[in-house]
Amino acid sequence: DPEERYASTRDLARDLTHLRDHVSEISAEPAPVMLARRLGWFGPAMMAGLLVAAALVIFAALHSRPSHPAQPLRFTVAIPPGTT
């Protein structure tokens, strides 16, 4: 909203300084505790999903190896006539 924008960077700097000086009054909770309360059950569910996805990727990588060793690829390059 254009009407809610700062008129100058000096006003913004003043508000940021005020916020920095009074941030301890805003929340007495440590950030991890506050984040855990905001996320509720979603945080642990998301972490479990990431762990399951990582396990599936590792499992697929370990079991997708070829059963026989790769054969070397051999080829020759003919040099132009008259060169050594």
PDB file of N, CA, C and O in Angstrom:
ATOM      1  N   ASP A   1       0.854  -1.177   0.000  1.00  0.00           N
ATOM      2  CA  ASP A   1       0.000   0.000   0.000  1.00  0.00           C
ATOM      3  C   ASP A   1       0.896   1.234   0.000  1.00  0.00           C
ATOM      4  O   ASP A   1       1.673   1.444   0.943  1.00  0.00           O
ATOM      5  N   PRO A   2       0.837   2.076  -1.000  1.00  0.00           N
ATOM      6  CA  PRO A   2       1.696   3.256  -1.089  1.00  0.00           C
ATOM      7  C   PRO A   2       1.592   4.187   0.108  1.00  0.00           C
ATOM      8  O   PRO A   2       2.558   4.837   0.483  1.00  0.00           O
ATOM      9  N   GLU A   3       0.429   4.261   0.729  1.00  0.00           N
ATOM     10  CA  GLU A   3       0.260   5.161   1.864  1.00  0.00           C
ATOM     11  C   GLU A   3       1.000   4.685   3.109  1.00  0.00           C
ATOM     12  O   GLU A   3       1.248   5.468   4.022  1.00  0.00           O
ATOM     13  N   GLU A   4       1.363   3.387   3.156  1.00  0.00           N
ATOM     14  CA  GLU A   4       2.035   2.843   4.331  1.00  0.00           C
ATOM     15  C   GLU A   4       3.539   2.753   4.147  1.00  0.00           C
ATOM     16  O   GLU A   4       4.237   2.261   5.027  1.00  0.00           O
ATOM     17  N   ARG A   5       4.057   3.210   3.022  1.00  0.00           N
ATOM     18  CA  ARG A   5       5.498   3.172   2.774  1.00  0.00           C
ATOM     19  C   ARG A   5       6.196   4.255   3.573  1.00  0.00           C
ATOM     20  O   ARG A   5       5.598   5.283   3.928  1.00  0.00           O
ATOM     21  N   TYR A   6       7.488   4.030   3.820  1.00  0.00           N
ATOM     22  CA  TYR A   6       8.287   5.037   4.507  1.00  0.00           C
ATOM     23  C   TYR A   6       8.542   6.220   3.574  1.00  0.00           C
ATOM     24  O   TYR A   6       8.798   6.048   2.390  1.00  0.00           O
ATOM     25  N   ALA A   7       8.504   7.405   4.153  1.00  0.00           N
ATOM     26  CA  ALA A   7       8.754   8.611   3.365  1.00  0.00           C
ATOM     27  C   ALA A   7      10.236   8.756   3.063  1.00  0.00           C
ATOM     28  O   ALA A   7      10.617   9.289   2.027  1.00  0.00           O
ATOM     29  N   SER A   8      11.090   8.266   3.989  1.00  0.00           N
ATOM     30  CA  SER A   8      12.534   8.361   3.766  1.00  0.00           C
ATOM     31  C   SER A   8      13.227   7.184   4.433  1.00  0.00           C
ATOM     32  O   SER A   8      12.653   6.509   5.294  1.00  0.00           O
ATOM     33  N   THR A   9      14.471   6.961   4.034  1.00  0.00           N
ATOM     34  CA  THR A   9      15.241   5.884   4.660  1.00  0.00           C
ATOM     35  C   THR A   9      15.596   6.238   6.100  1.00  0.00           C
ATOM     36  O   THR A   9      15.840   5.341   6.905  1.00  0.00           O
ATOM     37  N   ARG A  10      15.609   7.516   6.432  1.00  0.00           N
ATOM     38  CA  ARG A  10      15.866   7.933   7.812  1.00  0.00           C
ATOM     39  C   ARG A  10      14.760   7.417   8.734  1.00  0.00           C
ATOM     40  O   ARG A  10      15.025   6.932   9.831  1.00  0.00           O
ATOM     41  N   ASP A  11      13.497   7.479   8.271  1.00  0.00           N
ATOM     42  CA  ASP A  11      12.386   6.952   9.068  1.00  0.00           C
ATOM     43  C   ASP A  11      12.520   5.444   9.262  1.00  0.00           C
ATOM     44  O   ASP A  11      12.280   4.907  10.346  1.00  0.00           O
ATOM     45  N   LEU A  12      12.904   4.758   8.200  1.00  0.00           N
ATOM     46  CA  LEU A  12      13.100   3.313   8.277  1.00  0.00           C
ATOM     47  C   LEU A  12      14.222   2.982   9.246  1.00  0.00           C
ATOM     48  O   LEU A  12      14.078   2.088  10.097  1.00  0.00           O
ATOM     49  N   ALA A  13      15.340   3.684   9.162  1.00  0.00           N
ATOM     50  CA  ALA A  13      16.478   3.445  10.055  1.00  0.00           C
ATOM     51  C   ALA A  13      16.085   3.680  11.508  1.00  0.00           C
ATOM     52  O   ALA A  13      16.487   2.931  12.401  1.00  0.00           O
ATOM     53  N   ARG A  14      15.287   4.719  11.763  1.00  0.00           N
ATOM     54  CA  ARG A  14      14.834   5.015  13.123  1.00  0.00           C
ATOM     55  C   ARG A  14      13.996   3.859  13.669  1.00  0.00           C
ATOM     56  O   ARG A  14      14.193   3.393  14.793  1.00  0.00           O
ATOM     57  N   ASP A  15      13.075   3.340  12.851  1.00  0.00           N
ATOM     58  CA  ASP A  15      12.231   2.232  13.299  1.00  0.00           C
ATOM     59  C   ASP A  15      13.044   0.957  13.502  1.00  0.00           C
ATOM     60  O   ASP A  15      12.800   0.190  14.441  1.00  0.00           O
ATOM     61  N   LEU A  16      14.010   0.695  12.629  1.00  0.00           N
ATOM     62  CA  LEU A  16      14.847  -0.499  12.795  1.00  0.00           C
ATOM     63  C   LEU A  16      15.702  -0.406  14.054  1.00  0.00           C
ATOM     64  O   LEU A  16      15.871  -1.397  14.777  1.00  0.00           O
ATOM     65  N   THR A  17      16.226   0.777  14.346  1.00  0.00           N
ATOM     66  CA  THR A  17      17.003   0.969  15.571  1.00  0.00           C
ATOM     67  C   THR A  17      16.122   0.757  16.793  1.00  0.00           C
ATOM     68  O   THR A  17      16.520   0.092  17.752  1.00  0.00           O
ATOM     69  N   HIS A  18      14.924   1.312  16.759  1.00  0.00           N
ATOM     70  CA  HIS A  18      13.976   1.123  17.865  1.00  0.00           C
ATOM     71  C   HIS A  18      13.647  -0.358  18.044  1.00  0.00           C
ATOM     72  O   HIS A  18      13.602  -0.861  19.172  1.00  0.00           O
ATOM     73  N   LEU A  19      13.430  -1.053  16.951  1.00  0.00           N
ATOM     74  CA  LEU A  19      13.126  -2.476  17.019  1.00  0.00           C
ATOM     75  C   LEU A  19      14.298  -3.241  17.618  1.00  0.00           C
ATOM     76  O   LEU A  19      14.119  -4.102  18.476  1.00  0.00           O
ATOM     77  N   ARG A  20      15.524  -2.943  17.163  1.00  0.00           N
ATOM     78  CA  ARG A  20      16.706  -3.616  17.679  1.00  0.00           C
ATOM     79  C   ARG A  20      16.848  -3.397  19.181  1.00  0.00           C
ATOM     80  O   ARG A  20      17.161  -4.313  19.935  1.00  0.00           O
ATOM     81  N   ASP A  21      16.596  -2.177  19.643  1.00  0.00           N
ATOM     82  CA  ASP A  21      16.765  -1.852  21.056  1.00  0.00           C
ATOM     83  C   ASP A  21      15.689  -2.467  21.934  1.00  0.00           C
ATOM     84  O   ASP A  21      15.897  -2.653  23.129  1.00  0.00           O
ATOM     85  N   HIS A  22      14.542  -2.778  21.350  1.00  0.00           N
ATOM     86  CA  HIS A  22      13.429  -3.288  22.153  1.00  0.00           C
ATOM     87  C   HIS A  22      12.986  -4.689  21.763  1.00  0.00           C
ATOM     88  O   HIS A  22      11.905  -5.123  22.146  1.00  0.00           O
ATOM     89  N   VAL A  23      13.793  -5.420  21.019  1.00  0.00           N
ATOM     90  CA  VAL A  23      13.377  -6.746  20.561  1.00  0.00           C
ATOM     91  C   VAL A  23      13.218  -7.721  21.722  1.00  0.00           C
ATOM     92  O   VAL A  23      12.388  -8.627  21.671  1.00  0.00           O
ATOM     93  N   SER A  24      13.977  -7.560  22.791  1.00  0.00           N
ATOM     94  CA  SER A  24      13.849  -8.471  23.932  1.00  0.00           C
ATOM     95  C   SER A  24      12.494  -8.314  24.614  1.00  0.00           C
ATOM     96  O   SER A  24      12.007  -9.243  25.254  1.00  0.00           O
ATOM     97  N   GLU A  25      11.878  -7.160  24.489  1.00  0.00           N
ATOM     98  CA  GLU A  25      10.566  -6.945  25.084  1.00  0.00           C
ATOM     99  C   GLU A  25       9.450  -7.577  24.259  1.00  0.00           C
ATOM    100  O   GLU A  25       8.380  -7.863  24.781  1.00  0.00           O
ATOM    101  N   ILE A  26       9.708  -7.800  22.981  1.00  0.00           N
ATOM    102  CA  ILE A  26       8.672  -8.326  22.100  1.00  0.00           C
ATOM    103  C   ILE A  26       8.389  -9.789  22.410  1.00  0.00           C
ATOM    104  O   ILE A  26       7.261 -10.215  22.517  1.00  0.00           O
ATOM    105  N   SER A  27       9.436 -10.577  22.577  1.00  0.00           N
ATOM    106  CA  SER A  27       9.261 -12.000  22.828  1.00  0.00           C
ATOM    107  C   SER A  27      10.330 -12.473  23.795  1.00  0.00           C
ATOM    108  O   SER A  27      11.521 -12.300  23.547  1.00  0.00           O
ATOM    109  N   ALA A  28       9.910 -13.062  24.892  1.00  0.00           N
ATOM    110  CA  ALA A  28      10.856 -13.601  25.856  1.00  0.00           C
ATOM    111  C   ALA A  28      11.247 -15.022  25.494  1.00  0.00           C
ATOM    112  O   ALA A  28      12.151 -15.587  26.082  1.00  0.00           O
ATOM    113  N   GLU A  29      10.537 -15.638  24.542  1.00  0.00           N
ATOM    114  CA  GLU A  29      10.826 -17.013  24.153  1.00  0.00           C
ATOM    115  C   GLU A  29      12.002 -17.065  23.186  1.00  0.00           C
ATOM    116  O   GLU A  29      12.122 -16.213  22.310  1.00  0.00           O
ATOM    117  N   PRO A  30      12.865 -18.077  23.326  1.00  0.00           N
ATOM    118  CA  PRO A  30      13.914 -18.271  22.322  1.00  0.00           C
ATOM    119  C   PRO A  30      13.297 -18.598  20.966  1.00  0.00           C
ATOM    120  O   PRO A  30      12.195 -19.142  20.885  1.00  0.00           O
ATOM    121  N   ALA A  31      13.998 -18.276  19.911  1.00  0.00           N
ATOM    122  CA  ALA A  31      13.476 -18.482  18.552  1.00  0.00           C
ATOM    123  C   ALA A  31      13.071 -19.922  18.281  1.00  0.00           C
ATOM    124  O   ALA A  31      12.015 -20.155  17.693  1.00  0.00           O
ATOM    125  N   PRO A  32      13.877 -20.957  18.675  1.00  0.00           N
ATOM    126  CA  PRO A  32      13.445 -22.333  18.387  1.00  0.00           C
ATOM    127  C   PRO A  32      12.122 -22.704  19.056  1.00  0.00           C
ATOM    128  O   PRO A  32      11.293 -23.385  18.479  1.00  0.00           O
ATOM    129  N   VAL A  33      11.921 -22.215  20.280  1.00  0.00           N
ATOM    130  CA  VAL A  33      10.661 -22.514  20.983  1.00  0.00           C
ATOM    131  C   VAL A  33       9.502 -21.827  20.281  1.00  0.00           C
ATOM    132  O   VAL A  33       8.445 -22.422  20.062  1.00  0.00           O
ATOM    133  N   MET A  34       9.703 -20.577  19.896  1.00  0.00           N
ATOM    134  CA  MET A  34       8.645 -19.836  19.212  1.00  0.00           C
ATOM    135  C   MET A  34       8.318 -20.499  17.875  1.00  0.00           C
ATOM    136  O   MET A  34       7.155 -20.639  17.508  1.00  0.00           O
ATOM    137  N   LEU A  35       9.355 -20.930  17.142  1.00  0.00           N
ATOM    138  CA  LEU A  35       9.138 -21.595  15.859  1.00  0.00           C
ATOM    139  C   LEU A  35       8.395 -22.903  16.047  1.00  0.00           C
ATOM    140  O   LEU A  35       7.479 -23.228  15.293  1.00  0.00           O
ATOM    141  N   ALA A  36       8.762 -23.666  17.063  1.00  0.00           N
ATOM    142  CA  ALA A  36       8.096 -24.942  17.318  1.00  0.00           C
ATOM    143  C   ALA A  36       6.619 -24.725  17.641  1.00  0.00           C
ATOM    144  O   ALA A  36       5.761 -25.494  17.197  1.00  0.00           O
ATOM    145  N   ARG A  37       6.315 -23.674  18.376  1.00  0.00           N
ATOM    146  CA  ARG A  37       4.906 -23.400  18.682  1.00  0.00           C
ATOM    147  C   ARG A  37       4.128 -22.979  17.447  1.00  0.00           C
ATOM    148  O   ARG A  37       2.964 -23.325  17.289  1.00  0.00           O
ATOM    149  N   ARG A  38       4.775 -22.219  16.563  1.00  0.00           N
ATOM    150  CA  ARG A  38       4.086 -21.793  15.341  1.00  0.00           C
ATOM    151  C   ARG A  38       3.847 -22.956  14.398  1.00  0.00           C
ATOM    152  O   ARG A  38       2.824 -23.029  13.747  1.00  0.00           O
ATOM    153  N   LEU A  39       4.835 -23.836  14.286  1.00  0.00           N
ATOM    154  CA  LEU A  39       4.700 -24.950  13.347  1.00  0.00           C
ATOM    155  C   LEU A  39       3.761 -26.029  13.867  1.00  0.00           C
ATOM    156  O   LEU A  39       3.141 -26.728  13.080  1.00  0.00           O
ATOM    157  N   GLY A  40       3.683 -26.190  15.175  1.00  0.00           N
ATOM    158  CA  GLY A  40       2.822 -27.217  15.739  1.00  0.00           C
ATOM    159  C   GLY A  40       3.260 -28.601  15.279  1.00  0.00           C
ATOM    160  O   GLY A  40       4.433 -28.950  15.338  1.00  0.00           O
ATOM    161  N   TRP A  41       2.348 -29.384  14.792  1.00  0.00           N
ATOM    162  CA  TRP A  41       2.666 -30.751  14.350  1.00  0.00           C
ATOM    163  C   TRP A  41       3.317 -30.758  12.976  1.00  0.00           C
ATOM    164  O   TRP A  41       3.913 -31.750  12.567  1.00  0.00           O
ATOM    165  N   PHE A  42       3.223 -29.657  12.232  1.00  0.00           N
ATOM    166  CA  PHE A  42       3.740 -29.623  10.867  1.00  0.00           C
ATOM    167  C   PHE A  42       5.263 -29.763  10.828  1.00  0.00           C
ATOM    168  O   PHE A  42       5.805 -30.416   9.941  1.00  0.00           O
ATOM    169  N   GLY A  43       5.962 -29.157  11.773  1.00  0.00           N
ATOM    170  CA  GLY A  43       7.425 -29.236  11.816  1.00  0.00           C
ATOM    171  C   GLY A  43       7.935 -30.660  11.924  1.00  0.00           C
ATOM    172  O   GLY A  43       8.733 -31.108  11.095  1.00  0.00           O
ATOM    173  N   PRO A  44       7.505 -31.420  12.947  1.00  0.00           N
ATOM    174  CA  PRO A  44       7.956 -32.806  13.055  1.00  0.00           C
ATOM    175  C   PRO A  44       7.513 -33.667  11.861  1.00  0.00           C
ATOM    176  O   PRO A  44       8.255 -34.534  11.405  1.00  0.00           O
ATOM    177  N   ALA A  45       6.328 -33.402  11.330  1.00  0.00           N
ATOM    178  CA  ALA A  45       5.868 -34.168  10.170  1.00  0.00           C
ATOM    179  C   ALA A  45       6.734 -33.872   8.952  1.00  0.00           C
ATOM    180  O   ALA A  45       7.076 -34.774   8.178  1.00  0.00           O
ATOM    181  N   MET A  46       7.106 -32.620   8.770  1.00  0.00           N
ATOM    182  CA  MET A  46       7.960 -32.249   7.650  1.00  0.00           C
ATOM    183  C   MET A  46       9.340 -32.897   7.798  1.00  0.00           C
ATOM    184  O   MET A  46       9.903 -33.401   6.832  1.00  0.00           O
ATOM    185  N   MET A  47       9.881 -32.909   9.014  1.00  0.00           N
ATOM    186  CA  MET A  47      11.189 -33.524   9.248  1.00  0.00           C
ATOM    187  C   MET A  47      11.122 -35.024   8.986  1.00  0.00           C
ATOM    188  O   MET A  47      12.029 -35.586   8.358  1.00  0.00           O
ATOM    189  N   ALA A  48      10.077 -35.677   9.416  1.00  0.00           N
ATOM    190  CA  ALA A  48       9.927 -37.116   9.159  1.00  0.00           C
ATOM    191  C   ALA A  48       9.819 -37.380   7.662  1.00  0.00           C
ATOM    192  O   ALA A  48      10.423 -38.334   7.144  1.00  0.00           O
ATOM    193  N   GLY A  49       9.100 -36.540   6.946  1.00  0.00           N
ATOM    194  CA  GLY A  49       8.982 -36.698   5.498  1.00  0.00           C
ATOM    195  C   GLY A  49      10.322 -36.534   4.801  1.00  0.00           C
ATOM    196  O   GLY A  49      10.646 -37.288   3.874  1.00  0.00           O
ATOM    197  N   LEU A  50      11.108 -35.572   5.242  1.00  0.00           N
ATOM    198  CA  LEU A  50      12.436 -35.384   4.660  1.00  0.00           C
ATOM    199  C   LEU A  50      13.338 -36.575   4.931  1.00  0.00           C
ATOM    200  O   LEU A  50      14.104 -36.999   4.055  1.00  0.00           O
ATOM    201  N   LEU A  51      13.261 -37.133   6.128  1.00  0.00           N
ATOM    202  CA  LEU A  51      14.071 -38.310   6.452  1.00  0.00           C
ATOM    203  C   LEU A  51      13.669 -39.512   5.601  1.00  0.00           C
ATOM    204  O   LEU A  51      14.520 -40.260   5.109  1.00  0.00           O
ATOM    205  N   VAL A  52      12.376 -39.699   5.414  1.00  0.00           N
ATOM    206  CA  VAL A  52      11.902 -40.810   4.577  1.00  0.00           C
ATOM    207  C   VAL A  52      12.346 -40.603   3.132  1.00  0.00           C
ATOM    208  O   VAL A  52      12.809 -41.542   2.473  1.00  0.00           O
ATOM    209  N   ALA A  53      12.241 -39.383   2.623  1.00  0.00           N
ATOM    210  CA  ALA A  53      12.672 -39.106   1.254  1.00  0.00           C
ATOM    211  C   ALA A  53      14.166 -39.353   1.091  1.00  0.00           C
ATOM    212  O   ALA A  53      14.604 -39.941   0.095  1.00  0.00           O
ATOM    213  N   ALA A  54      14.965 -38.936   2.062  1.00  0.00           N
ATOM    214  CA  ALA A  54      16.410 -39.166   1.993  1.00  0.00           C
ATOM    215  C   ALA A  54      16.722 -40.653   2.017  1.00  0.00           C
ATOM    216  O   ALA A  54      17.590 -41.134   1.271  1.00  0.00           O
ATOM    217  N   ALA A  55      16.014 -41.417   2.848  1.00  0.00           N
ATOM    218  CA  ALA A  55      16.232 -42.857   2.906  1.00  0.00           C
ATOM    219  C   ALA A  55      15.878 -43.514   1.580  1.00  0.00           C
ATOM    220  O   ALA A  55      16.590 -44.424   1.110  1.00  0.00           O
ATOM    221  N   LEU A  56      14.795 -43.076   0.947  1.00  0.00           N
ATOM    222  CA  LEU A  56      14.410 -43.640  -0.347  1.00  0.00           C
ATOM    223  C   LEU A  56      15.433 -43.330  -1.430  1.00  0.00           C
ATOM    224  O   LEU A  56      15.744 -44.181  -2.265  1.00  0.00           O
ATOM    225  N   VAL A  57      15.970 -42.126  -1.420  1.00  0.00           N
ATOM    226  CA  VAL A  57      16.989 -41.752  -2.408  1.00  0.00           C
ATOM    227  C   VAL A  57      18.242 -42.600  -2.216  1.00  0.00           C
ATOM    228  O   VAL A  57      18.814 -43.111  -3.185  1.00  0.00           O
ATOM    229  N   ILE A  58      18.664 -42.779  -0.978  1.00  0.00           N
ATOM    230  CA  ILE A  58      19.845 -43.597  -0.702  1.00  0.00           C
ATOM    231  C   ILE A  58      19.593 -45.042  -1.107  1.00  0.00           C
ATOM    232  O   ILE A  58      20.447 -45.696  -1.724  1.00  0.00           O
ATOM    233  N   PHE A  59      18.432 -45.572  -0.766  1.00  0.00           N
ATOM    234  CA  PHE A  59      18.085 -46.952  -1.126  1.00  0.00           C
ATOM    235  C   PHE A  59      18.091 -47.129  -2.645  1.00  0.00           C
ATOM    236  O   PHE A  59      18.654 -48.096  -3.163  1.00  0.00           O
ATOM    237  N   ALA A  60      17.501 -46.204  -3.359  1.00  0.00           N
ATOM    238  CA  ALA A  60      17.457 -46.302  -4.819  1.00  0.00           C
ATOM    239  C   ALA A  60      18.853 -46.202  -5.414  1.00  0.00           C
ATOM    240  O   ALA A  60      19.186 -46.918  -6.366  1.00  0.00           O
ATOM    241  N   ALA A  61      19.690 -45.344  -4.855  1.00  0.00           N
ATOM    242  CA  ALA A  61      21.051 -45.195  -5.381  1.00  0.00           C
ATOM    243  C   ALA A  61      21.869 -46.460  -5.151  1.00  0.00           C
ATOM    244  O   ALA A  61      22.654 -46.865  -6.013  1.00  0.00           O
ATOM    245  N   LEU A  62      21.671 -47.102  -4.020  1.00  0.00           N
ATOM    246  CA  LEU A  62      22.443 -48.311  -3.724  1.00  0.00           C
ATOM    247  C   LEU A  62      21.962 -49.517  -4.521  1.00  0.00           C
ATOM    248  O   LEU A  62      22.750 -50.413  -4.825  1.00  0.00           O
ATOM    249  N   HIS A  63      20.698 -49.550  -4.868  1.00  0.00           N
ATOM    250  CA  HIS A  63      20.151 -50.727  -5.553  1.00  0.00           C
ATOM    251  C   HIS A  63      20.016 -50.544  -7.059  1.00  0.00           C
ATOM    252  O   HIS A  63      19.514 -51.428  -7.739  1.00  0.00           O
ATOM    253  N   SER A  64      20.468 -49.436  -7.588  1.00  0.00           N
ATOM    254  CA  SER A  64      20.342 -49.243  -9.029  1.00  0.00           C
ATOM    255  C   SER A  64      21.662 -49.485  -9.759  1.00  0.00           C
ATOM    256  O   SER A  64      21.788 -49.170 -10.924  1.00  0.00           O
ATOM    257  N   ARG A  65      22.625 -50.060  -9.075  1.00  0.00           N
ATOM    258  CA  ARG A  65      23.897 -50.375  -9.710  1.00  0.00           C
ATOM    259  C   ARG A  65      23.703 -51.497 -10.709  1.00  0.00           C
ATOM    260  O   ARG A  65      22.923 -52.420 -10.479  1.00  0.00           O
ATOM    261  N   PRO A  66      24.439 -51.483 -11.816  1.00  0.00           N
ATOM    262  CA  PRO A  66      24.328 -52.582 -12.766  1.00  0.00           C
ATOM    263  C   PRO A  66      24.894 -53.867 -12.156  1.00  0.00           C
ATOM    264  O   PRO A  66      25.838 -53.836 -11.369  1.00  0.00           O
ATOM    265  N   SER A  67      24.300 -54.999 -12.534  1.00  0.00           N
ATOM    266  CA  SER A  67      24.722 -56.278 -11.965  1.00  0.00           C
ATOM    267  C   SER A  67      26.018 -56.784 -12.596  1.00  0.00           C
ATOM    268  O   SER A  67      26.670 -57.654 -12.050  1.00  0.00           O
ATOM    269  N   HIS A  68      26.390 -56.278 -13.741  1.00  0.00           N
ATOM    270  CA  HIS A  68      27.632 -56.692 -14.386  1.00  0.00           C
ATOM    271  C   HIS A  68      28.517 -55.469 -14.573  1.00  0.00           C
ATOM    272  O   HIS A  68      28.027 -54.359 -14.780  1.00  0.00           O
ATOM    273  N   PRO A  69      29.825 -55.677 -14.505  1.00  0.00           N
ATOM    274  CA  PRO A  69      30.703 -54.514 -14.674  1.00  0.00           C
ATOM    275  C   PRO A  69      30.631 -53.965 -16.086  1.00  0.00           C
ATOM    276  O   PRO A  69      30.405 -54.690 -17.040  1.00  0.00           O
ATOM    277  N   ALA A  70      30.826 -52.689 -16.200  1.00  0.00           N
ATOM    278  CA  ALA A  70      30.766 -52.040 -17.500  1.00  0.00           C
ATOM    279  C   ALA A  70      31.971 -52.471 -18.342  1.00  0.00           C
ATOM    280  O   ALA A  70      33.077 -52.608 -17.833  1.00  0.00           O
ATOM    281  N   GLN A  71      31.734 -52.710 -19.622  1.00  0.00           N
ATOM    282  CA  GLN A  71      32.800 -53.075 -20.538  1.00  0.00           C
ATOM    283  C   GLN A  71      33.471 -51.802 -21.041  1.00  0.00           C
ATOM    284  O   GLN A  71      32.799 -50.822 -21.314  1.00  0.00           O
ATOM    285  N   PRO A  72      34.802 -51.838 -21.170  1.00  0.00           N
ATOM    286  CA  PRO A  72      35.464 -50.637 -21.688  1.00  0.00           C
ATOM    287  C   PRO A  72      35.087 -50.394 -23.139  1.00  0.00           C
ATOM    288  O   PRO A  72      34.850 -51.316 -23.906  1.00  0.00           O
ATOM    289  N   LEU A  73      35.010 -49.167 -23.507  1.00  0.00           N
ATOM    290  CA  LEU A  73      34.681 -48.768 -24.866  1.00  0.00           C
ATOM    291  C   LEU A  73      35.991 -48.458 -25.573  1.00  0.00           C
ATOM    292  O   LEU A  73      36.780 -47.654 -25.123  1.00  0.00           O
ATOM    293  N   ARG A  74      36.231 -49.140 -26.680  1.00  0.00           N
ATOM    294  CA  ARG A  74      37.475 -48.953 -27.415  1.00  0.00           C
ATOM    295  C   ARG A  74      37.166 -48.412 -28.800  1.00  0.00           C
ATOM    296  O   ARG A  74      36.201 -48.833 -29.429  1.00  0.00           O
ATOM    297  N   PHE A  75      37.974 -47.476 -29.244  1.00  0.00           N
ATOM    298  CA  PHE A  75      37.819 -46.935 -30.586  1.00  0.00           C
ATOM    299  C   PHE A  75      39.177 -46.425 -31.058  1.00  0.00           C
ATOM    300  O   PHE A  75      40.092 -46.232 -30.253  1.00  0.00           O
ATOM    301  N   THR A  76      39.277 -46.236 -32.334  1.00  0.00           N
ATOM    302  CA  THR A  76      40.519 -45.706 -32.913  1.00  0.00           C
ATOM    303  C   THR A  76      40.192 -44.459 -33.702  1.00  0.00           C
ATOM    304  O   THR A  76      39.086 -44.293 -34.214  1.00  0.00           O
ATOM    305  N   VAL A  77      41.190 -43.609 -33.796  1.00  0.00           N
ATOM    306  CA  VAL A  77      41.056 -42.380 -34.550  1.00  0.00           C
ATOM    307  C   VAL A  77      42.110 -42.434 -35.651  1.00  0.00           C
ATOM    308  O   VAL A  77      43.307 -42.534 -35.376  1.00  0.00           O
ATOM    309  N   ALA A  78      41.664 -42.413 -36.885  1.00  0.00           N
ATOM    310  CA  ALA A  78      42.598 -42.467 -38.011  1.00  0.00           C
ATOM    311  C   ALA A  78      43.167 -41.082 -38.243  1.00  0.00           C
ATOM    312  O   ALA A  78      42.434 -40.093 -38.300  1.00  0.00           O
ATOM    313  N   ILE A  79      44.498 -41.018 -38.372  1.00  0.00           N
ATOM    314  CA  ILE A  79      45.117 -39.719 -38.636  1.00  0.00           C
ATOM    315  C   ILE A  79      45.092 -39.453 -40.137  1.00  0.00           C
ATOM    316  O   ILE A  79      45.058 -40.377 -40.949  1.00  0.00           O
ATOM    317  N   PRO A  80      45.082 -38.221 -40.525  1.00  0.00           N
ATOM    318  CA  PRO A  80      45.033 -37.903 -41.950  1.00  0.00           C
ATOM    319  C   PRO A  80      46.273 -38.441 -42.676  1.00  0.00           C
ATOM    320  O   PRO A  80      47.360 -38.497 -42.102  1.00  0.00           O
ATOM    321  N   PRO A  81      46.109 -38.849 -43.936  1.00  0.00           N
ATOM    322  CA  PRO A  81      47.255 -39.361 -44.672  1.00  0.00           C
ATOM    323  C   PRO A  81      48.343 -38.304 -44.834  1.00  0.00           C
ATOM    324  O   PRO A  81      48.065 -37.119 -44.973  1.00  0.00           O
ATOM    325  N   GLY A  82      49.586 -38.752 -44.731  1.00  0.00           N
ATOM    326  CA  GLY A  82      50.724 -37.868 -44.897  1.00  0.00           C
ATOM    327  C   GLY A  82      51.162 -37.195 -43.611  1.00  0.00           C
ATOM    328  O   GLY A  82      52.041 -36.339 -43.629  1.00  0.00           O
ATOM    329  N   THR A  83      50.555 -37.541 -42.471  1.00  0.00           N
ATOM    330  CA  THR A  83      50.979 -36.961 -41.182  1.00  0.00           C
ATOM    331  C   THR A  83      51.560 -38.066 -40.314  1.00  0.00           C
ATOM    332  O   THR A  83      51.292 -39.247 -40.542  1.00  0.00           O
ATOM    333  N   THR A  84      52.350 -37.686 -39.365  1.00  0.00           N
ATOM    334  CA  THR A  84      52.915 -38.691 -38.459  1.00  0.00           C
ATOM    335  C   THR A  84      52.441 -38.459 -37.052  1.00  0.00           C
ATOM    336  O   THR A  84      52.016 -37.409 -36.682  1.00  0.00           O
TER     337      THR A  84
END
